[in-house]
C-alpha positions as MATLAB code, in Angstrom:
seq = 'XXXXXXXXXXXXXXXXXXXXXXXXXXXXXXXXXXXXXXXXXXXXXXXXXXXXXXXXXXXXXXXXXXXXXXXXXXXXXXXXXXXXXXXXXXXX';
ca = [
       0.000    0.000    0.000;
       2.679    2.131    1.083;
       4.680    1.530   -2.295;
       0.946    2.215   -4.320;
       1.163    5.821   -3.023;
       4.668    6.346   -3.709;
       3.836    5.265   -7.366;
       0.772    7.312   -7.293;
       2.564   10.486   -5.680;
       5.350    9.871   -8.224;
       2.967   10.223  -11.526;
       1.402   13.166   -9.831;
       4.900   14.967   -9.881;
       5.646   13.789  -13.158;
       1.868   15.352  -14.556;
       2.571   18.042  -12.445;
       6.072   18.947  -14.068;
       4.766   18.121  -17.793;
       2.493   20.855  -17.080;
       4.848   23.056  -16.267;
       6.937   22.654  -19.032;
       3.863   23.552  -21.637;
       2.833   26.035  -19.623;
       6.397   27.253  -19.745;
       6.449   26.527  -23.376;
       3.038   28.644  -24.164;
       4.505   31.237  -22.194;
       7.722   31.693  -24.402;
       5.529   31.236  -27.469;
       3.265   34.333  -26.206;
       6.026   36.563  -25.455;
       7.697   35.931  -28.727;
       4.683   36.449  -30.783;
       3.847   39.947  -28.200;
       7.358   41.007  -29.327;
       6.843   40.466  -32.760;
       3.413   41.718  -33.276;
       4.966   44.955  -30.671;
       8.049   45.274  -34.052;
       5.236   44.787  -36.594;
       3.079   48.074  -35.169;
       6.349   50.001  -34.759;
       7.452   49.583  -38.417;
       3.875   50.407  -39.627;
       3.592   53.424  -37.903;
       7.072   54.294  -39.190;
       5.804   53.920  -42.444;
       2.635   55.791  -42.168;
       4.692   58.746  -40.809;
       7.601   58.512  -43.263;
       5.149   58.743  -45.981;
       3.216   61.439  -44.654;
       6.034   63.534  -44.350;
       7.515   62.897  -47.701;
       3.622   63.880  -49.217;
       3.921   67.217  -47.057;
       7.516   67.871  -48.149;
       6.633   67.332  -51.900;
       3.468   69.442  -51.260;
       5.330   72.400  -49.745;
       8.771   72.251  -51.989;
       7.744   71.150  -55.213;
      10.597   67.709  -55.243;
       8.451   65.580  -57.595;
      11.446   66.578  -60.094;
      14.724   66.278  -58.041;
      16.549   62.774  -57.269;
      16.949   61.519  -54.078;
      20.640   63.137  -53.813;
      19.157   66.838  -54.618;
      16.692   66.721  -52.227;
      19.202   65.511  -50.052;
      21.010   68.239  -50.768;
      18.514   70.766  -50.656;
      17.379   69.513  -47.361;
      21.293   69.620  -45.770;
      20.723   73.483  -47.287;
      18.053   74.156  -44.629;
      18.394   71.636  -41.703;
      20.342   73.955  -39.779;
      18.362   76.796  -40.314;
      14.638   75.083  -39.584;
      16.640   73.137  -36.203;
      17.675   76.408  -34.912;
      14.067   78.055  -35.271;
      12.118   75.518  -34.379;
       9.176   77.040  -32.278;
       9.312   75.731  -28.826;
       6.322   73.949  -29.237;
       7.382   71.536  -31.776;
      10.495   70.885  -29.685;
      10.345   67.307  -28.342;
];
């Protein structure tokens, strides 16, 4: 009797531990996905504000015509300018 619930207690610990480990296991798996979905929002906000800001600086300087290295150029032109006026209340 005694060695029954040794035996029993035994394949209790062993259910017990197999648990763990796919609870474990789930847990990695949600933490990866969380991270990847968290990268996945990041870059498509990027994007959305990357191309905003290229539509508002081709609506405001007329670059439809110029390749990427003069608008570069023409951007390097006034960077220094537009960073050193900025109105406080765009300054983050």
């Amino acid at each position: 009797m005694d060695n029954k619930n040794k035996n029993h207690e035994n394949n209790e610990i062993q259910k017990i531990k197999k648990q763990i480990e796919r609870l474990d296991h789930q847990a990695t798996e949600i933490r990866r996905s969380l991270k990847s979905k968290t990268k996945y929002e990041y870059r498509k906000q990027r994007t959305r504000r990357l191309v905003e800001t290229g539509a508002l600086v081709e609506k405001y300087f007329k670059l439809e015509n110029l390749s990427i290295s003069e608008r570069e150029e023409l951007f390097k032109m006034f960077a220094t300018f537009v960073n050193a006026n900025k109105p406080n209340h765009l300054k983050k």
